[in-house]
Protein backbone atom coordinates (compact mmCIF):
# COMPACT_ATOMS: atom_id res chain seq x y z
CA UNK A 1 16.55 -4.68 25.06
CA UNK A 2 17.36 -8.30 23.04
CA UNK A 3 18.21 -7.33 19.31
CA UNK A 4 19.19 -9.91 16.47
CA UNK A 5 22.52 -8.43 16.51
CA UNK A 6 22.92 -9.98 20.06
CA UNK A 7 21.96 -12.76 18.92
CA UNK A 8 24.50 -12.78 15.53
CA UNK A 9 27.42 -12.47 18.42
CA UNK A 10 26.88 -15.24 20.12
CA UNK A 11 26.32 -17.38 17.29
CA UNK A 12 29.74 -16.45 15.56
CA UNK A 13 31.58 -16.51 18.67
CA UNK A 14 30.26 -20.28 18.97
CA UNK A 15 31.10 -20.48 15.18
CA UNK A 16 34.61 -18.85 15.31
CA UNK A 17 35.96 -19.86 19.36
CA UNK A 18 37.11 -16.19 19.57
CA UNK A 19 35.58 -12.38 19.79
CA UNK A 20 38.42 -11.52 17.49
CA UNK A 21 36.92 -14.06 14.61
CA UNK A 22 33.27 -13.31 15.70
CA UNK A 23 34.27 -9.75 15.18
CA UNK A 24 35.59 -9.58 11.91
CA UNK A 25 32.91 -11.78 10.56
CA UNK A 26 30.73 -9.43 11.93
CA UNK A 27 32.16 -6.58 10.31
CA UNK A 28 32.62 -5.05 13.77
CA UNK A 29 35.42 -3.79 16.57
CA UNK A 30 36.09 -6.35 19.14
CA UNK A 31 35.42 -2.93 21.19
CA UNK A 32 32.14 -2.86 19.96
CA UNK A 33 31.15 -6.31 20.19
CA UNK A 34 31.75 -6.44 23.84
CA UNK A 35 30.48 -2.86 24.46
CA UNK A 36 27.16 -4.34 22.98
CA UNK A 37 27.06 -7.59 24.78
CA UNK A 38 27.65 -5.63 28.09
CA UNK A 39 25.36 -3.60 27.42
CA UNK A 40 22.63 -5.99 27.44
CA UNK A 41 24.32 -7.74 30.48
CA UNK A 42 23.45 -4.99 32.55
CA UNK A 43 19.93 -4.33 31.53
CA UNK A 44 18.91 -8.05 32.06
CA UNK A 45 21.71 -7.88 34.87
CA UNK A 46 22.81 -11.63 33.81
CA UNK A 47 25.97 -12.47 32.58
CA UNK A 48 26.48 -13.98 29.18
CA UNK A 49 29.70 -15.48 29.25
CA UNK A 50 33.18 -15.52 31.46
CA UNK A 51 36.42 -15.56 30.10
CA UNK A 52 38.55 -17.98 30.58
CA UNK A 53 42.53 -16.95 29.47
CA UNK A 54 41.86 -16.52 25.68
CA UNK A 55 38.63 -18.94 25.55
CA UNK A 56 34.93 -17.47 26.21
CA UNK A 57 32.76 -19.95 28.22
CA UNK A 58 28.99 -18.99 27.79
CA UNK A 59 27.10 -18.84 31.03
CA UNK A 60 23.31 -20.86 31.49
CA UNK A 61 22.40 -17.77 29.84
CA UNK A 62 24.17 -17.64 27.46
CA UNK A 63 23.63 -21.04 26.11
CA UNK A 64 20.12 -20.31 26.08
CA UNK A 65 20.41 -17.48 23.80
CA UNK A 66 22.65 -19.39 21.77
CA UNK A 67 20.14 -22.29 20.93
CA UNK A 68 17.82 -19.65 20.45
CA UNK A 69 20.19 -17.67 17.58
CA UNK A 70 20.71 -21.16 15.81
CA UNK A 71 16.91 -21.67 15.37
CA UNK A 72 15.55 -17.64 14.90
CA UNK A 73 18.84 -16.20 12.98
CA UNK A 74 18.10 -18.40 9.94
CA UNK A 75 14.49 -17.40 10.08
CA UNK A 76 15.28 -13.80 10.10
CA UNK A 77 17.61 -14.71 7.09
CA UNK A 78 14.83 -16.05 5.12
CA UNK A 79 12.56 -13.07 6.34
CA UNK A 80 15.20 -10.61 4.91
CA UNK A 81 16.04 -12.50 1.19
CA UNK A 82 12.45 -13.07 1.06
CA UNK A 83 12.25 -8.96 1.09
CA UNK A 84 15.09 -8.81 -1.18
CA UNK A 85 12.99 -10.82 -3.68
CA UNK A 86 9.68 -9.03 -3.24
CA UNK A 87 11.93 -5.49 -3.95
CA UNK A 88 13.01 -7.18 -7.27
CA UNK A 89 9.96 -7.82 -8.20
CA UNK A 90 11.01 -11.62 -7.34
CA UNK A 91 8.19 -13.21 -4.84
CA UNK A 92 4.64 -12.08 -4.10
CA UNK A 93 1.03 -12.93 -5.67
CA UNK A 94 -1.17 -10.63 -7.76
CA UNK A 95 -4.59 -11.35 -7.20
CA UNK A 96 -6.64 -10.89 -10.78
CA UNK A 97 -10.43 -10.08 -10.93
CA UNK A 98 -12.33 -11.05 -14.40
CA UNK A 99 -14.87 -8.46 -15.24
CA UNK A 100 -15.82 -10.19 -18.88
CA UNK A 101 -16.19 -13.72 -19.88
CA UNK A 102 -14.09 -14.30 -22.97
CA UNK A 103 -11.12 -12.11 -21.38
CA UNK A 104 -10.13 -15.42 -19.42
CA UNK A 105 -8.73 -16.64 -22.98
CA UNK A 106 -6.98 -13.19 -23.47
CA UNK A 107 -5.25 -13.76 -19.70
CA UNK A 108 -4.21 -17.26 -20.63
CA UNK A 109 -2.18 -15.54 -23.21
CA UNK A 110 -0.53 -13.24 -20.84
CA UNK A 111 -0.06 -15.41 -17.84
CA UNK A 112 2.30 -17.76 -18.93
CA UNK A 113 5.26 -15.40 -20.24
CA UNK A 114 4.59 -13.58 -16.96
CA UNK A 115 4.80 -15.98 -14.64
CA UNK A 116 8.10 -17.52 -16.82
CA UNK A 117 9.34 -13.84 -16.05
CA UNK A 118 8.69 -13.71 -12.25
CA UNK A 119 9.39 -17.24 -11.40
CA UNK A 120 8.30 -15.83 -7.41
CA UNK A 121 5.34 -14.68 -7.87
CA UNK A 122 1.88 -16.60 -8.01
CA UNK A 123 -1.03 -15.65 -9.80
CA UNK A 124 -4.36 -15.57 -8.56
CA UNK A 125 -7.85 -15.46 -10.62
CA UNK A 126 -10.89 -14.46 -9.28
CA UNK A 127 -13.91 -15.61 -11.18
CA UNK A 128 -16.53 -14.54 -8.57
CA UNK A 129 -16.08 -11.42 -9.03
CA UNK A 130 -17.58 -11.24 -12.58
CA UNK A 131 -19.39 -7.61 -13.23
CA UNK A 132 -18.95 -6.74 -9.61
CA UNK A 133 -14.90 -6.19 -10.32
CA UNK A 134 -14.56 -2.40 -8.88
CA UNK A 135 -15.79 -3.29 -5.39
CA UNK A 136 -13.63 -5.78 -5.03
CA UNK A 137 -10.73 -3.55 -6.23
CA UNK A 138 -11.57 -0.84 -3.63
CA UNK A 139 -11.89 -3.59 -1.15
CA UNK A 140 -8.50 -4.81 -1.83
CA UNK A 141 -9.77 -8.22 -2.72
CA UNK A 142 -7.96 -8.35 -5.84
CA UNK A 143 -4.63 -5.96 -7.40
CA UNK A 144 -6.09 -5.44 -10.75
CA UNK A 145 -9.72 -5.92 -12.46
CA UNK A 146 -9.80 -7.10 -16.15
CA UNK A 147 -12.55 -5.57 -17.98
CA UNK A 148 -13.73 -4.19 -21.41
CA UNK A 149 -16.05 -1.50 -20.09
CA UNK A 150 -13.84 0.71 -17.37
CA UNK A 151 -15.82 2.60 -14.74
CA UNK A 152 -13.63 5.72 -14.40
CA UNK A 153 -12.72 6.30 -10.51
CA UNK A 154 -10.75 8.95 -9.19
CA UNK A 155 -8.70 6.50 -7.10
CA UNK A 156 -8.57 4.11 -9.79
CA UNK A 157 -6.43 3.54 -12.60
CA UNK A 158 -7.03 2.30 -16.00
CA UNK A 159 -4.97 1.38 -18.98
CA UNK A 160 -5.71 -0.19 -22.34
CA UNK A 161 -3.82 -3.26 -23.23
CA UNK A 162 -5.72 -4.99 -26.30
CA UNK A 163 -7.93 -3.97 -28.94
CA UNK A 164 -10.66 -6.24 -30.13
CA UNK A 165 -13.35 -5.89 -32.63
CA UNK A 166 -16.65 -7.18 -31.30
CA UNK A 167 -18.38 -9.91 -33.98
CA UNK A 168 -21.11 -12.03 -34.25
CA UNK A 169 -20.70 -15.10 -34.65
CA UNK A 170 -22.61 -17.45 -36.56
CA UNK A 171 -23.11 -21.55 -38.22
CA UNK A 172 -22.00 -21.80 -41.67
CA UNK A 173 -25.52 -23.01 -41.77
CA UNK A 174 -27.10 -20.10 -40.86
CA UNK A 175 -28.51 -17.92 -43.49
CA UNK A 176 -26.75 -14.86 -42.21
CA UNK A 177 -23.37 -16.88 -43.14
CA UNK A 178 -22.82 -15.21 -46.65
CA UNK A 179 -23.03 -12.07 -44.97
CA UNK A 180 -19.93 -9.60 -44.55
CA UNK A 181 -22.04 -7.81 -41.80
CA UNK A 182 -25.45 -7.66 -40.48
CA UNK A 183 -28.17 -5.29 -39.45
CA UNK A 184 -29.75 -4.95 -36.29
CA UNK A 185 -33.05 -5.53 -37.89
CA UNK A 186 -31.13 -9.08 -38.96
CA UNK A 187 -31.11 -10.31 -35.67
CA UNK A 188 -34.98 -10.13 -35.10
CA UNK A 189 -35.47 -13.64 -36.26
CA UNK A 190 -32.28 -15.41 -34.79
CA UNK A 191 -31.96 -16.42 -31.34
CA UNK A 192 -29.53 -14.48 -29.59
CA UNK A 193 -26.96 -16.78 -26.67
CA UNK A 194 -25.28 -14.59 -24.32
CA UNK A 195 -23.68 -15.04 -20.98
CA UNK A 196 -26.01 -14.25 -17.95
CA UNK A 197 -25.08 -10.60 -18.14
CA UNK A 198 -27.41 -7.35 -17.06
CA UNK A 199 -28.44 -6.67 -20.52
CA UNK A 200 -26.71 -2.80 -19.65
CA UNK A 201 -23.63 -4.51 -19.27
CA UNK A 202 -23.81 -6.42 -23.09
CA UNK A 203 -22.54 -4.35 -26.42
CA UNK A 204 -24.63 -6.75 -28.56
CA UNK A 205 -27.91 -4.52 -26.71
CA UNK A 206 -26.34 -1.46 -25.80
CA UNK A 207 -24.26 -0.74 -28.83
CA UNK A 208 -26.40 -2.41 -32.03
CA UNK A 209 -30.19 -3.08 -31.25
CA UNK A 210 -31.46 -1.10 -28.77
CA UNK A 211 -30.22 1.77 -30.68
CA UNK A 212 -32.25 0.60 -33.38
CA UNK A 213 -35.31 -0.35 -31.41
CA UNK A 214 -34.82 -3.61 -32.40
CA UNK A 215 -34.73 -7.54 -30.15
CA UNK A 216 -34.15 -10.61 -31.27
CA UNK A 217 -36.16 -13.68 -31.66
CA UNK A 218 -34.85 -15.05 -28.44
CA UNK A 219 -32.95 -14.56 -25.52
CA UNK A 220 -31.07 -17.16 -23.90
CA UNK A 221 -28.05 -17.35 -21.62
CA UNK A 222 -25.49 -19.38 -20.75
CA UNK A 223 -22.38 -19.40 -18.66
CA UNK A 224 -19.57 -21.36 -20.67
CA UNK A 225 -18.08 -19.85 -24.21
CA UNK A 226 -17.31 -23.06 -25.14
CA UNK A 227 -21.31 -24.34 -24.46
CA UNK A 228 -22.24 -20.77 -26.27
CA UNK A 229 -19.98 -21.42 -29.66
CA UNK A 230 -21.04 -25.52 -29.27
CA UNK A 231 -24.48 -24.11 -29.58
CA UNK A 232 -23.90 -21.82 -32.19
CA UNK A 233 -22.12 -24.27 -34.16
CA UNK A 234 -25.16 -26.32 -34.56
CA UNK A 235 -27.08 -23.83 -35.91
CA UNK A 236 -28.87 -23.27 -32.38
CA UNK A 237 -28.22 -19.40 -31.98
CA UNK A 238 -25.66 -16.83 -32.50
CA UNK A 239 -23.47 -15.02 -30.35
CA UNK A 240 -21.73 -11.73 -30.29
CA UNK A 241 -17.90 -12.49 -29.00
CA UNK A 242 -14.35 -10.87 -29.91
CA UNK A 243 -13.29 -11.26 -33.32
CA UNK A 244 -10.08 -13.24 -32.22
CA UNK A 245 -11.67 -15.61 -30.01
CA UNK A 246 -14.10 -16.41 -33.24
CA UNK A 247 -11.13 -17.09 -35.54
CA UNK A 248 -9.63 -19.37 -33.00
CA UNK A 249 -12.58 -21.81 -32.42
CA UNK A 250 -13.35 -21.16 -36.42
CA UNK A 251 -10.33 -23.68 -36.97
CA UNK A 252 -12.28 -26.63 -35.31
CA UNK A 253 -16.13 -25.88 -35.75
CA UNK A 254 -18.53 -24.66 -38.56
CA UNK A 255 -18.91 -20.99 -37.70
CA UNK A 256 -17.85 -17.80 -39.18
CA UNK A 257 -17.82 -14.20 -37.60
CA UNK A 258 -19.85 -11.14 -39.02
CA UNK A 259 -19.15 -7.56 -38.84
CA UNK A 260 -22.04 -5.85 -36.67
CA UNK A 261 -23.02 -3.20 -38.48
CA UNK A 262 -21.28 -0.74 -41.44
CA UNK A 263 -18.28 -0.27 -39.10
CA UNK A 264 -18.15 -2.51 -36.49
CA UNK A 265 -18.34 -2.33 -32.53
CA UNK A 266 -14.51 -2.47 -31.43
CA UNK A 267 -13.69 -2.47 -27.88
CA UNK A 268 -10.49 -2.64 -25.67
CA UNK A 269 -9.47 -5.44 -22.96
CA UNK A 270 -8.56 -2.77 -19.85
CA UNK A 271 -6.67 -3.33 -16.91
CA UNK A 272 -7.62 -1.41 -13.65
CA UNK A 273 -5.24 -0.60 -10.63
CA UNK A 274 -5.31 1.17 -7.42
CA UNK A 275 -3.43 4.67 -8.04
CA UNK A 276 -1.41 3.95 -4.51
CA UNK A 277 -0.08 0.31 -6.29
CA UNK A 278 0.59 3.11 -9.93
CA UNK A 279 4.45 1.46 -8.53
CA UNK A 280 3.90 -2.12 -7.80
CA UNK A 281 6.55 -3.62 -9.69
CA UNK A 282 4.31 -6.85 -10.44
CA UNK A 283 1.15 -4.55 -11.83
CA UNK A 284 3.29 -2.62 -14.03
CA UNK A 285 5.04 -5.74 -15.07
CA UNK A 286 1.81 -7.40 -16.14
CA UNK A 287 0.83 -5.01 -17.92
CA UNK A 288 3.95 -4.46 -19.80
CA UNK A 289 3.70 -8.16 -21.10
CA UNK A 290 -0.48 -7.98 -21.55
CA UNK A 291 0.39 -5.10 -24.00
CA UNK A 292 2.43 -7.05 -25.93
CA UNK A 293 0.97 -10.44 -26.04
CA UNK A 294 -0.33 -11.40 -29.44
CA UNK A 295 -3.65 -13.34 -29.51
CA UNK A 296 -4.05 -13.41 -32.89
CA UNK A 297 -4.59 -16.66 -34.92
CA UNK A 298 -1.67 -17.52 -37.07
C-alpha cells in the first residue's frame, strides 16, 4: 500500500509549497502525482492533505508521513548509492583464506595496490583456516582460498597467479652453503624446521625425500617464518621456503638458498573461487592485480 514514492511527494511538496514544483522535481505529471496520492488515500481511507486556494495544508496524517520521509528517504538514498558502489566494484569486503604460510608475504604484496584501487572495499584475512581452506570456501566463510597445492573441485575455481621456485634455505655457516643444490641424501644429517604441517601437505617430504627413501636428522616445527629463518640463521636447522622470500630476508641475515635437487621443485601461488562468484567484480579484480604484482627482490 505505502511506497517510497509516496513518501518522495510529500517531502517535495513540503520542499517546493506547490504540486506543480513537487511535480517537476519529481519528474512526474501533476496528474499523476495526485492520482498516486489518492490512491493511497482511499486504501488507508485517510486524507493526506486539503487544499486550500493554491496552498496544500497536510492533514495529522499527513504530517506524520512527512516526518517519517525526512528521516527514511535519506536512508533509502544511502541504501541505493551504496548499491551503485557495490555494482562498480566500489564498496564490499572480500574475505581471504591462507592455505600456506609464506603466501601471507606474497598477499602483502598484492593487498595494498588493491585496496588503493577499490578505496570501498575492505579486506579480510583468515588465518584459521590454514590447510583446511576448501571447507571454508564451500561454506562461504571466505571468497577466495590462497594456496600452492589446489584441490580440483567441480564447483570450484582455480587460477595461477605466481610462480615460485621452492629452495632450501640454509646459514652461511652450514656446510651445505657452498652448494649450488643438494641431494636428498644431504639432508640426512641436518635438522629439518618446518611449519606444523601434515607431512602430506609439505613439498620438502613429498616432492624430494620420501621419493628417495630418505629423512632427515630431525624434525622440528614451528609456526612463525620469521622464528624458522631466525633459527636457520644461526646455524640451528634449515628450511625449505620460496626462493623469493629467501632472497628477501638474505639482505639482513647470514643465509643463502639452495636448489633442491638437479632441477628444482617450482610451484605456483593459486587462487581459488566459487564458479557462481567466476563474475564478482572484486575476485576478478584481485586477481588481475595478484598476477601482476612483482615480489621479486630488486
Amino acid at each position: 500500500m505505502l511506497e517510497k514514492v509516496h513518501l518522495s511527494i510529500l517531502r517535495e511538496i513540503s520542499r517546493q509549497g506547490s504540486l506543480t514544483a513537487a511535480a517537476d522535481s519529481l519528474h512526474l505529471t501533476q496528474s499523476a502525482l495526485s492520482h498516486s496520492i489518492k490512491k493511497l488515500e482511499q486504501l488507508a481511507n485517510i486524507s493526506l492533505w486539503v487544499k486550500d486556494g493554491r496552498n496544500i495544508k497536510l492533514t495529522q496524517a499527513g504530517e506524520y508521513l512527512l516526518a517519517q520521509a525526512n528521516r527514511l528517504i535519506p536512508q533509502f538514498e544511502r541504501m541505493e548509492e551504496t548499491l551503485r558502489q557495490f555494482a562498480a566494484n566500489e564498496k564490499g569486503a572480500l574475505h581471504i583464506g591462507m592455505e600456506c604460510h609464506p603466501c601471507y608475504q606474497w598477499l602483502l604484496r598484492v593487498v595494498s595496490p588493491f585496496l588503493a584501487s577499490s578505496p570501498g572495499v575492505d579486506i579480510d584475512v583468515k588465518q584459521k583456516f590454514q590447510f583446511g581452506g576448501m571447507a571454508a570456501l564451500f561454506n562461504y566463510d571466505i571468497d577466495i582460498l590462497i594456496t600452492p597445492d589446489p584441490i580440483q573441485k567441480d564447483n570450484i575455481n582455480f587460477e595461477a597467479v605466481f610462480p615460485y621456485e621452492q629452495v632450501l634455505i640454509v646459514s652461511k655457516l652450514n656446510k651445505l652453503s657452498k652448494l649450488a643444490n643438494i641431494t636428498p641424501a644431504q639432508l640426512t644429517e641436518q635438522t629439518l624446521l618446518t611449519y606444523p604441517v601434515d607431512l602430506a601437505r609439505l613439498d620438502i617430504f613429498q616432492q624430494f625425500l620420501l621419493p628417495a627413501k630418505c629423512l632427515p636428522k630431525k624434525h622440528k616445527t614451528l609456526e612463525d617464518t620469521d622464528i624458522i629463518l631466525q633459527m636457520v640463521a644461526a646455524n640451528r636447522g634449515v628450511a625449505a621456503l620460496p626462493k623469493w622470500l629467501a632472497l628477501e630476508y638474505a639482505k639482513t641475515l647470514p643465509i643463502v638458498p639452495l636448489r633442491l635437487g638437479s632441477k628444482g621443485i617450482h610451484k605456483h601461488i593459486y587462487v581459488g573461487y566459487r564458479k557462481l562468484e567466476q563474475q564478482n567484480k572484486h575476485i576478478e579484480s584481485f586477481i588481475a592485480l595478484a598476477k601482476t604484482v612483482k615480489v621479486t627482490p630488486g
